[in-house]
XYZ file of C-alpha atoms in Angstrom:
679
model
C 5.038 -94.130 31.881
C 2.960 -97.202 31.140
C 0.137 -96.459 33.535
C -2.663 -97.190 34.057
C -1.919 -100.815 33.373
C -3.671 -102.829 30.701
C -3.298 -106.541 29.877
C -0.285 -105.840 27.646
C 1.534 -103.421 29.924
C 3.906 -105.940 31.465
C 4.716 -107.598 28.153
C 5.475 -104.268 26.502
C 7.531 -103.185 29.490
C 9.559 -106.378 29.334
C 10.197 -105.862 25.633
C 11.271 -102.276 26.253
C 13.535 -103.374 29.081
C 15.144 -105.944 26.789
C 15.947 -103.178 24.302
C 17.452 -101.029 27.050
C 19.508 -103.986 28.254
C 21.127 -104.164 24.825
C 21.626 -100.416 24.529
C 23.610 -100.141 27.747
C 26.179 -102.633 26.451
C 27.345 -100.269 23.709
C 30.117 -98.110 25.135
C 32.161 -97.264 22.052
C 31.513 -93.598 22.665
C 34.271 -92.386 20.351
C 32.910 -94.094 17.227
C 32.520 -91.426 14.537
C 33.332 -88.591 16.963
C 30.524 -89.528 19.348
C 27.813 -89.806 16.711
C 25.894 -92.383 18.749
C 24.889 -90.053 21.585
C 21.967 -88.820 19.496
C 20.517 -92.340 19.424
C 21.755 -94.141 22.526
C 21.616 -91.483 25.241
C 18.390 -89.867 24.029
C 16.741 -93.248 23.446
C 17.737 -94.538 26.873
C 16.404 -91.371 28.514
C 13.000 -91.698 26.865
C 12.904 -95.440 27.540
C 13.866 -94.972 31.186
C 11.167 -92.359 31.665
C 8.428 -94.406 30.026
C 9.408 -97.680 31.707
C 10.266 -96.227 35.109
C 7.450 -97.899 37.050
C 8.338 -101.320 35.678
C 12.114 -100.889 35.954
C 12.076 -99.587 39.515
C 9.769 -102.362 40.685
C 10.932 -105.345 38.620
C 14.411 -104.658 37.240
C 16.134 -102.123 39.509
C 19.587 -103.335 38.488
C 18.807 -102.572 34.854
C 17.454 -99.164 35.868
C 20.778 -98.421 37.542
C 22.675 -99.650 34.488
C 20.633 -97.386 32.217
C 21.514 -94.377 34.359
C 25.163 -95.417 34.261
C 24.927 -95.796 30.492
C 23.439 -92.342 29.940
C 25.961 -90.759 32.280
C 28.750 -92.564 30.461
C 27.803 -90.968 27.171
C 27.469 -87.467 28.609
C 30.586 -87.605 30.770
C 32.651 -88.904 27.857
C 31.293 -86.158 25.623
C 32.129 -83.494 28.205
C 35.674 -84.822 28.626
C 36.621 -84.606 24.947
C 38.055 -81.621 23.084
C 35.188 -79.689 21.560
C 37.000 -79.827 18.231
C 36.642 -83.624 18.266
C 32.935 -84.061 18.938
C 31.605 -80.603 17.982
C 29.899 -80.157 21.362
C 30.364 -76.385 21.187
C 29.199 -75.966 17.594
C 25.579 -74.794 17.787
C 24.538 -75.876 14.277
C 26.270 -79.263 14.219
C 24.139 -82.392 14.089
C 26.575 -83.837 16.654
C 25.882 -80.975 19.030
C 22.127 -81.395 18.553
C 22.370 -84.979 19.796
C 24.445 -83.913 22.800
C 22.072 -81.029 23.595
C 19.053 -83.353 23.622
C 20.859 -86.123 25.505
C 21.900 -83.824 28.333
C 18.433 -82.340 28.746
C 16.480 -85.585 28.467
C 18.824 -87.498 30.777
C 18.596 -84.778 33.415
C 14.805 -84.652 33.217
C 14.180 -88.407 33.022
C 16.463 -89.354 35.921
C 15.822 -86.444 38.263
C 15.661 -87.877 41.779
C 17.481 -91.121 40.954
C 20.656 -89.897 39.270
C 23.267 -88.026 41.345
C 24.395 -86.245 38.170
C 20.934 -85.157 37.014
C 20.959 -81.794 38.771
C 24.394 -80.843 37.447
C 23.406 -81.945 33.940
C 20.303 -79.774 34.084
C 22.260 -76.777 35.339
C 24.802 -77.259 32.555
C 22.034 -77.628 29.977
C 20.354 -74.399 31.070
C 23.720 -72.653 30.961
C 24.449 -73.640 27.378
C 20.832 -72.997 26.394
C 20.473 -69.547 27.920
C 23.929 -68.081 28.404
C 26.947 -69.436 26.529
C 28.162 -72.339 24.424
C 31.927 -72.147 24.260
C 32.763 -68.932 22.408
C 29.194 -68.616 21.134
C 26.156 -67.119 22.778
C 23.776 -69.589 24.388
C 21.521 -71.613 22.123
C 18.450 -69.445 22.713
C 20.119 -66.098 21.879
C 22.198 -67.672 19.094
C 19.225 -69.259 17.352
C 17.058 -66.198 17.934
C 19.661 -64.078 16.168
C 20.582 -66.398 13.307
C 18.008 -69.188 12.866
C 14.799 -68.006 14.498
C 12.712 -68.837 11.438
C 13.493 -72.547 11.595
C 15.325 -74.921 9.306
C 18.715 -76.582 9.672
C 21.965 -75.050 8.443
C 23.323 -78.433 7.327
C 20.296 -79.181 5.158
C 17.493 -81.700 5.265
C 19.539 -84.880 5.208
C 20.810 -83.998 8.679
C 17.868 -81.771 9.543
C 15.040 -84.149 10.526
C 16.705 -85.634 13.609
C 18.743 -82.520 14.383
C 15.692 -80.252 14.477
C 13.879 -82.723 16.704
C 16.872 -82.834 19.032
C 16.868 -79.039 19.218
C 13.136 -78.657 19.937
C 12.057 -81.707 21.946
C 14.002 -80.624 25.072
C 11.713 -77.571 25.222
C 8.696 -79.861 25.196
C 10.266 -82.135 27.817
C 11.119 -79.207 30.098
C 7.507 -78.063 29.994
C 6.010 -81.491 30.702
C 8.581 -82.529 33.334
C 9.235 -79.297 35.204
C 6.710 -76.761 33.949
C 9.602 -74.648 32.629
C 8.760 -72.682 29.494
C 11.927 -72.350 27.429
C 10.044 -71.147 24.346
C 8.674 -67.909 25.800
C 11.328 -67.468 28.498
C 11.510 -63.647 28.797
C 15.255 -63.702 29.467
C 16.098 -66.111 26.635
C 13.165 -66.697 24.245
C 13.478 -69.667 21.914
C 10.817 -69.314 19.221
C 12.918 -71.509 16.926
C 11.274 -74.439 18.687
C 7.878 -73.544 17.229
C 8.752 -71.512 14.126
C 9.934 -74.687 12.434
C 6.265 -75.405 11.805
C 6.054 -72.389 9.512
C 9.382 -73.335 7.972
C 8.219 -76.804 6.955
C 4.990 -75.435 5.552
C 6.555 -72.697 3.433
C 9.780 -74.362 2.286
C 8.175 -77.587 1.050
C 7.724 -77.982 -2.693
C 4.276 -77.936 -4.358
C 4.102 -81.750 -4.222
C 4.944 -81.684 -0.466
C 7.457 -84.478 -1.105
C 10.634 -82.534 -0.397
C 12.102 -79.453 1.198
C 14.193 -76.699 -0.343
C 17.177 -78.918 -1.147
C 20.180 -76.839 -0.146
C 23.311 -78.064 1.642
C 24.981 -81.442 1.531
C 23.006 -84.488 0.452
C 24.144 -88.028 -0.290
C 23.673 -90.058 -3.435
C 21.369 -93.082 -3.507
C 19.878 -95.636 -5.850
C 16.639 -94.199 -7.287
C 15.430 -97.747 -7.895
C 15.279 -98.421 -4.151
C 11.662 -98.330 -2.949
C 10.848 -95.047 -1.276
C 14.209 -93.483 -2.104
C 12.866 -90.732 -4.364
C 12.809 -87.804 -4.640
C 16.019 -87.169 -2.644
C 17.599 -87.143 0.799
C 15.738 -83.868 1.415
C 12.311 -85.435 1.927
C 9.761 -83.498 3.937
C 10.529 -84.749 7.474
C 7.337 -86.379 8.686
C 8.510 -87.285 12.201
C 9.782 -83.755 12.801
C 6.494 -82.396 11.481
C 4.469 -84.578 13.853
C 6.547 -83.373 16.823
C 5.786 -79.811 15.743
C 2.034 -80.414 15.816
C 2.399 -81.059 19.549
C 4.654 -78.022 19.984
C 2.149 -75.697 18.317
C -0.727 -77.039 20.373
C 1.174 -75.992 23.493
C 2.642 -72.746 22.156
C 0.098 -71.184 19.773
C 1.633 -69.143 16.960
C -0.024 -66.762 14.511
C 1.297 -65.615 11.152
C 1.441 -61.878 10.264
C -2.091 -62.035 8.881
C -3.298 -63.178 12.300
C -4.159 -66.643 11.044
C -3.354 -69.334 13.641
C -0.725 -71.758 12.421
C -1.574 -74.929 14.374
C -4.740 -75.961 12.449
C -3.025 -75.267 9.112
C 0.060 -77.182 10.156
C -2.030 -80.134 11.297
C -3.673 -80.309 7.874
C -0.259 -80.063 6.194
C 1.195 -82.805 8.403
C -1.775 -85.059 7.721
C -0.999 -84.738 4.007
C 2.694 -85.467 4.612
C 1.824 -88.535 6.736
C -0.076 -89.906 3.747
C 3.092 -89.566 1.655
C 5.591 -90.851 4.211
C 4.216 -93.158 6.941
C 5.299 -91.908 10.324
C 7.079 -93.976 12.976
C 4.543 -95.560 15.309
C 6.276 -94.319 18.446
C 6.065 -90.761 17.118
C 2.359 -91.068 16.379
C 1.806 -92.516 19.847
C 3.585 -89.608 21.520
C 2.556 -86.638 19.418
C -0.151 -87.227 16.811
C -3.730 -86.285 17.677
C -5.987 -87.432 14.877
C -8.880 -85.367 16.228
C -7.019 -82.062 16.598
C -8.508 -78.962 14.995
C -7.614 -78.516 11.340
C -7.950 -75.859 8.676
C -6.857 -76.535 5.092
C -3.211 -75.604 4.613
C -4.147 -74.813 1.009
C -6.150 -71.869 2.355
C -3.202 -70.404 4.273
C -3.481 -66.653 3.635
C 0.266 -65.992 3.756
C 2.073 -67.129 0.620
C 5.554 -66.077 1.663
C 7.687 -66.470 4.750
C 10.794 -64.671 5.897
C 12.801 -66.968 8.094
C 16.037 -65.502 9.421
C 17.679 -64.175 6.233
C 16.007 -66.968 4.294
C 12.861 -66.342 2.284
C 10.269 -68.501 0.554
C 7.573 -67.178 -1.769
C 4.927 -68.927 -3.836
C 2.068 -68.041 -6.128
C -0.514 -70.115 -4.249
C -0.897 -73.370 -2.306
C -1.955 -75.584 -5.211
C 0.207 -78.226 -6.868
C 0.434 -75.900 -9.886
C 2.144 -73.221 -7.823
C 5.417 -71.529 -8.633
C 7.708 -71.128 -5.630
C 11.141 -69.634 -5.062
C 13.626 -69.454 -2.213
C 16.679 -67.323 -1.470
C 18.890 -67.031 1.568
C 21.559 -64.589 2.704
C 23.355 -66.087 5.672
C 27.008 -66.162 6.600
C 28.571 -69.536 7.272
C 27.674 -71.288 10.525
C 28.705 -74.917 10.034
C 32.190 -74.514 11.453
C 34.368 -77.614 10.904
C 31.444 -79.941 10.088
C 31.249 -78.517 6.533
C 27.839 -79.733 5.437
C 26.379 -76.266 4.795
C 26.704 -74.885 1.276
C 28.171 -71.356 0.994
C 25.312 -70.101 -1.177
C 24.357 -66.642 0.068
C 22.148 -64.925 -2.511
C 21.423 -68.110 -4.440
C 17.922 -68.224 -5.944
C 15.998 -71.465 -6.614
C 12.706 -71.625 -8.564
C 10.330 -74.603 -8.864
C 6.952 -74.941 -10.548
C 4.243 -77.501 -9.928
C 2.487 -79.180 -12.829
C -0.876 -79.653 -11.120
C -0.287 -83.324 -10.398
C -1.202 -85.050 -7.163
C 0.175 -84.192 -3.753
C 2.716 -86.838 -2.835
C 4.044 -87.508 -6.334
C 7.538 -86.063 -6.706
C 6.952 -85.843 -10.470
C 4.461 -83.070 -9.653
C 7.423 -80.729 -9.071
C 8.895 -79.245 -12.250
C 12.507 -78.208 -11.557
C 13.568 -75.019 -13.323
C 16.303 -72.908 -11.680
C 17.917 -75.471 -9.402
C 20.426 -76.001 -6.624
C 23.493 -78.200 -7.208
C 21.668 -80.947 -5.321
C 19.456 -81.412 -8.352
C 22.201 -83.847 -9.368
C 21.264 -85.925 -6.303
C 17.536 -85.867 -6.915
C 15.280 -88.188 -8.874
C 14.497 -86.884 -12.323
C 12.900 -88.995 -15.018
C 14.893 -92.191 -15.477
C 18.295 -90.557 -14.981
C 20.486 -92.393 -12.489
C 22.367 -90.738 -9.642
C 26.138 -91.003 -9.489
C 28.087 -91.030 -6.229
C 30.816 -89.278 -8.215
C 28.543 -86.263 -8.509
C 28.223 -86.126 -4.717
C 32.010 -86.248 -4.407
C 32.414 -83.547 -7.045
C 29.936 -81.306 -5.251
C 31.751 -81.789 -1.953
C 34.999 -80.701 -3.601
C 33.368 -77.710 -5.276
C 31.294 -76.507 -2.336
C 32.774 -77.828 0.891
C 36.540 -77.619 0.526
C 38.684 -74.532 0.903
C 39.931 -74.822 -2.667
C 36.455 -75.310 -4.162
C 35.436 -73.000 -6.998
C 31.740 -72.743 -5.919
C 30.945 -73.155 -9.618
C 27.604 -74.926 -9.140
C 25.690 -72.169 -7.292
C 23.384 -69.429 -8.615
C 25.634 -66.646 -7.378
C 28.060 -63.895 -8.401
C 31.778 -64.619 -8.636
C 34.771 -62.522 -9.660
C 36.859 -65.483 -10.761
C 36.222 -69.001 -11.980
C 38.434 -70.478 -9.264
C 36.782 -69.347 -6.024
C 33.540 -68.181 -4.476
C 32.137 -67.625 -1.005
C 34.317 -68.487 1.969
C 33.862 -71.347 4.432
C 35.723 -69.322 7.057
C 33.535 -66.221 7.436
C 31.269 -67.135 10.338
C 27.973 -65.510 11.152
C 28.949 -64.666 14.739
C 32.508 -63.581 14.045
C 33.806 -60.327 15.519
C 33.276 -58.104 13.649
C 30.276 -59.959 12.259
C 29.598 -60.148 8.520
C 26.415 -58.335 7.554
C 24.680 -60.303 4.781
C 20.958 -60.191 5.316
C 17.597 -59.999 3.641
C 17.230 -56.396 4.655
C 14.061 -55.671 2.696
C 11.118 -58.034 2.454
C 7.562 -57.191 1.522
C 4.602 -59.195 0.267
C 1.888 -56.973 -1.180
C -0.268 -59.686 -2.685
C 0.361 -59.232 -6.387
C 4.106 -59.077 -5.843
C 6.879 -59.870 -3.376
C 10.124 -57.937 -2.936
C 13.089 -59.639 -1.283
C 16.429 -57.832 -1.202
C 19.630 -59.484 0.002
C 22.335 -56.978 0.889
C 26.001 -57.095 1.879
C 26.520 -60.405 0.122
C 30.064 -59.238 -0.609
C 30.811 -59.887 3.078
C 30.690 -63.611 2.273
C 33.829 -63.509 0.114
C 37.475 -63.459 1.135
C 39.145 -60.096 0.634
C 41.380 -61.626 -2.040
C 38.394 -61.783 -4.417
C 38.193 -57.965 -4.332
C 34.386 -57.964 -4.339
C 33.219 -54.824 -2.542
C 29.504 -54.860 -3.403
C 26.876 -57.440 -4.184
C 23.191 -57.095 -3.488
C 20.341 -59.016 -5.096
C 16.746 -57.819 -5.479
C 14.094 -60.371 -6.400
C 10.674 -59.068 -7.408
C 8.218 -61.937 -7.764
C 5.223 -60.847 -9.837
C 2.648 -63.497 -9.153
C 1.941 -65.992 -10.471
C 5.025 -66.761 -12.555
C 7.506 -63.923 -13.241
C 10.698 -63.027 -11.364
C 12.729 -59.905 -12.067
C 16.197 -60.160 -10.509
C 18.417 -57.093 -10.158
C 22.022 -57.536 -9.038
C 24.370 -54.683 -8.136
C 28.037 -55.617 -8.000
C 31.337 -53.818 -7.657
C 34.624 -55.656 -7.987
C 38.235 -55.178 -8.956
C 41.187 -57.336 -9.856
C 41.583 -60.200 -7.354
C 44.735 -60.100 -5.273
C 45.385 -63.840 -5.560
C 46.972 -63.719 -9.026
C 43.771 -64.668 -10.865
C 42.285 -62.412 -13.549
C 39.120 -60.448 -12.845
C 36.128 -62.263 -14.298
C 32.865 -60.880 -12.856
C 29.951 -63.094 -13.834
C 26.631 -64.522 -12.714
C 25.989 -68.260 -12.828
C 22.546 -69.791 -13.299
C 21.862 -73.540 -13.152
C 18.954 -75.319 -14.773
C 17.304 -78.666 -15.149
C 17.504 -80.058 -18.694
C 17.872 -78.256 -20.995
C 18.472 -74.540 -21.729
C 18.284 -73.715 -25.439
C 19.132 -70.348 -26.995
C 16.133 -68.829 -28.784
C 15.371 -65.614 -30.635
C 15.853 -62.611 -28.339
C 12.603 -60.803 -27.484
C 14.199 -57.341 -27.678
C 17.444 -55.625 -28.718
C 20.297 -56.405 -26.331
C 18.409 -59.260 -24.648
C 19.465 -62.916 -24.537
C 16.828 -65.602 -23.945
C 17.084 -69.309 -23.222
C 14.070 -71.610 -22.987
C 14.322 -74.607 -20.653
C 12.535 -77.792 -21.701
C 12.987 -81.480 -22.347
C 10.844 -84.505 -23.178
C 7.983 -82.247 -24.105
C 7.912 -80.517 -20.697
C 8.429 -76.765 -20.854
C 9.886 -75.493 -17.577
C 10.345 -71.784 -18.209
C 12.670 -69.188 -19.677
C 15.507 -66.885 -18.646
C 16.041 -63.529 -20.359
C 19.067 -61.365 -19.595
C 18.525 -57.618 -20.081
C 21.572 -56.138 -18.353
C 24.368 -55.978 -19.131
C 23.054 -55.202 -22.601
C 24.066 -57.777 -25.213
C 25.588 -59.882 -22.457
C 28.017 -62.646 -23.257
C 26.156 -65.760 -22.101
C 28.288 -68.886 -22.263
C 26.813 -72.349 -22.195
C 24.827 -74.315 -21.652
C 27.615 -76.071 -19.763
C 26.834 -79.729 -19.087
C 27.981 -79.857 -15.447
C 30.092 -82.968 -14.746
C 28.877 -84.347 -18.098
C 25.764 -85.285 -16.144
C 23.219 -84.543 -18.893
C 21.181 -83.347 -15.930
C 22.546 -80.052 -14.548
C 23.272 -77.223 -16.983
C 24.958 -73.888 -16.300
C 24.764 -70.516 -18.014
C 27.448 -67.913 -17.207
C 26.552 -64.265 -17.838
C 29.281 -61.666 -18.409
C 29.315 -58.022 -19.393
C 31.788 -55.980 -21.380
C 33.780 -54.720 -18.377
C 35.852 -56.683 -15.881
C 36.212 -54.139 -13.073
C 34.025 -51.555 -11.415
C 30.281 -51.373 -10.903
C 27.934 -53.546 -12.956
C 24.145 -53.749 -12.917
C 22.600 -57.081 -13.917
C 18.918 -57.434 -14.834
C 17.498 -60.915 -15.396
C 13.948 -62.181 -15.905
C 12.749 -65.703 -15.099
C 9.343 -66.897 -16.276
C 7.782 -70.242 -15.304
C 5.022 -70.242 -17.918
C 3.973 -73.687 -19.094
C 4.574 -72.948 -22.792
C 7.151 -70.941 -24.700
C 4.403 -68.879 -26.317
C 3.113 -67.776 -22.905
C 6.490 -66.421 -21.725
C 6.472 -62.651 -21.319
C 8.493 -60.766 -23.925
C 11.105 -58.975 -21.857
C 12.892 -55.751 -22.708
C 14.686 -52.966 -20.903
C 12.524 -50.027 -19.965
C 13.235 -46.984 -22.126
C 14.292 -44.571 -19.393
C 14.121 -40.817 -19.964
C 15.929 -40.123 -16.687
C 19.232 -41.623 -15.569
C 18.112 -42.716 -12.112
C 16.406 -46.029 -12.996
C 16.836 -49.410 -14.599
C 13.848 -51.588 -15.285
C 12.139 -54.375 -17.163
C 9.087 -54.237 -19.416
C 7.287 -57.581 -19.638
C 4.687 -57.863 -22.413
C 2.026 -60.574 -22.301
C -0.897 -60.302 -24.686
C -2.903 -57.166 -24.052
C -1.433 -56.378 -20.614
C 2.081 -55.503 -19.518
C 4.200 -55.351 -16.390
C 6.933 -52.833 -15.573
C 9.382 -53.279 -12.687
C 11.743 -50.405 -11.819
C 14.883 -50.212 -9.661
C 17.217 -47.385 -8.724
C 20.722 -47.098 -10.127
C 22.265 -46.311 -6.739
C 23.394 -48.628 -3.991
C 20.906 -51.085 -2.533
C 18.578 -49.317 -0.149
C 19.405 -45.819 -1.416
C 16.144 -44.044 -2.348
C 15.835 -42.827 -5.920
C 16.391 -39.078 -5.998
C 14.280 -36.761 -8.113
C 11.715 -37.422 -10.793
C 11.469 -40.721 -12.670
C 10.411 -40.713 -16.299
C 10.216 -43.496 -18.865
C 8.115 -44.615 -21.841
C 5.920 -47.685 -22.199
C 3.400 -49.025 -24.709
C -0.175 -47.788 -24.476
C -1.518 -50.932 -22.860
C -2.910 -51.914 -19.494
C 0.174 -52.071 -17.275
C 0.968 -53.062 -13.714
C 3.800 -50.837 -12.470
C 6.001 -51.896 -9.558
C 8.601 -49.398 -8.353
C 11.265 -50.229 -5.771
C 13.924 -48.059 -4.116
C 11.577 -45.196 -3.283
C 11.636 -43.294 -0.021
C 9.436 -45.131 2.491
C 5.979 -43.768 3.310
C 6.420 -40.950 0.804
C 3.873 -39.429 -1.561
C 4.359 -39.521 -5.327
C 2.358 -38.200 -8.253
C 2.136 -40.712 -11.105
C 0.979 -39.674 -14.562
C 0.919 -41.356 -17.971
C 0.689 -38.914 -20.862
C 0.836 -39.033 -24.631
C -1.268 -40.351 -27.464
C -1.027 -43.132 -29.972
C 0.875 -46.310 -29.127
C 3.174 -44.884 -26.437
C 2.843 -43.349 -22.981
C 5.346 -41.268 -21.018
C 5.133 -42.192 -17.355
C 6.298 -39.692 -14.746
C 6.754 -40.471 -11.052
C 7.577 -37.429 -8.959
C 7.618 -36.525 -5.255
C 4.409 -34.673 -4.405
C 2.115 -33.635 -1.594
C -0.844 -35.600 -2.952
C -0.996 -38.800 -4.942
C 0.113 -42.341 -4.173
C 2.004 -43.343 -1.028
C 4.935 -45.714 -1.078
C 5.028 -48.589 1.375
C 7.160 -48.706 4.531
C 9.674 -50.664 2.424
C 9.770 -48.043 -0.321
C 7.693 -49.773 -2.993
C 4.870 -48.398 -5.087
C 2.293 -50.425 -6.998
C -0.109 -48.762 -9.415
C -1.990 -49.811 -12.516
C -2.019 -47.759 -15.697
C -4.899 -48.241 -18.102
C -4.397 -48.198 -21.856
C -5.923 -44.716 -21.774
C -3.267 -43.515 -19.323
C -5.500 -43.440 -16.247
C -3.532 -44.332 -13.097
C -5.044 -46.242 -10.157
C -3.727 -47.692 -6.937
C -2.705 -51.322 -7.299
C -4.863 -53.848 -5.491
């Protein structure tokens, strides 16, 4: 409310009233399925609240018309089939506008609007209890999206996230009702988006993890680059206010609000914020701590993980998610469970999108600025056909498929009964390395694909190496297509086949225009058939490699190494570990005088390795990372032998080294064979 008055109060109030007078004249509620409610009803509610003193005293007729206008939007929305305006679809951008409109109208007009009380009751019902066939927003988001983000991606996300969190702020300021920490229906999503923005932004801070549907644009337009997935500055500014009111701490105990404020200040210097948003939410004097000193370098949102080497603009970062489909009928969410994306920074300035070096990319790389390459609207249409239609092949994702004609389903919903079970079941950041394991990814495929197992382990050895271990089981599809189990990997320009670093390995280096982006080395299946690079849509921009083994049915183990070194010479030489027992698969990564070994079990994901592990490695300083061990168990680790080789034995024991609660073990082995706990 514009009090206390200053010399400009009346003039500003009159200008605001003139805007409201125009807004109430628009009553084409049905345009684009009710799209306008997110702008008209929410805008009128905020305007009515802020201008109330002036309107009630000087323009009461307009005040009444504004109430009628807001009610018109909400009553029309409530009268329509939910299938038309998506008002019972909890992750639809249409629903987000309706959710905010109902709450803000009820709060702004309480006492003047006969419908305000019923709107508020209805809002609390859909927030806490039920939304159509779904649980209420608070329990639904707590179960599926508690870590923040927007299922439809960051073209739709900026306004949608604001519409899903600002009602919590309004309820607190208007009624003193705390929806965030409500013991019966907590809604931490409203504040956890701060962590999400921080961790899922690229090293340059110019864009977010660019999954889900984006539109094409003209890169020559000022401010258009890098893509439609820009870091959402207005949403970020709202979140600074949220975190001041609801303090949050990360697992390390570090408070988020000062870090977020520093991050948002940097983003505001890239993308100027709307003045109204700064007026409402930005406090230029709020406490800050450098976001670049954030102690946590990884973040597990709900079945969606981000990990990075550090907070500099030279950092390597990766993301992976394992969620079932939620975007029912809107179809803006990509069906990309298990898909891995890796980006490196080149040390350039914050705010320059050229600072980000794309390596292993999402299909939306086609719709992102890169060099002087244009962006074709045809590519956007092709991606919609591939990813967002029932008949789409899902050929542009970094996932497993059992046929070239189909992939993950758009009809397997995350809250179906019985519910699909894809999830990042294991996540652990131990400083030198991160383990993220996505399990039950096979639940994302229609039964006709005959995929009965897919899990993906990602071990990120900081600062620049990723060892990816996929376990799949599949048979002949029942839809008259031949079995063709394969992994797809998609890169920025351009993968080039180079000399393999070890027998049975296949390596491609990715570089163009003198910029080396990294390398991929396949270790399992041994001597894999790697087809490509396939120039996707003849774009000269997105390139695919397809990896196949010798068998077309049954269980297959896939072992792949990604390295984001800045030169080809610095890439680790990858080879399969020489196992002396049959219970492990693993990678040996040789770099100069020191090596890295990463081991996995041969059983199903999550099944502890049984018995003693034994393998050989060169006599060099080695960091050893073992997964799939029993949690909190004790193991003896020895490295014996003379000359250029060591035999490493890992055996259950009563004294020795203890595995983590997630079943990992990290030790270092000196060239002499001495074994020490990893630090």
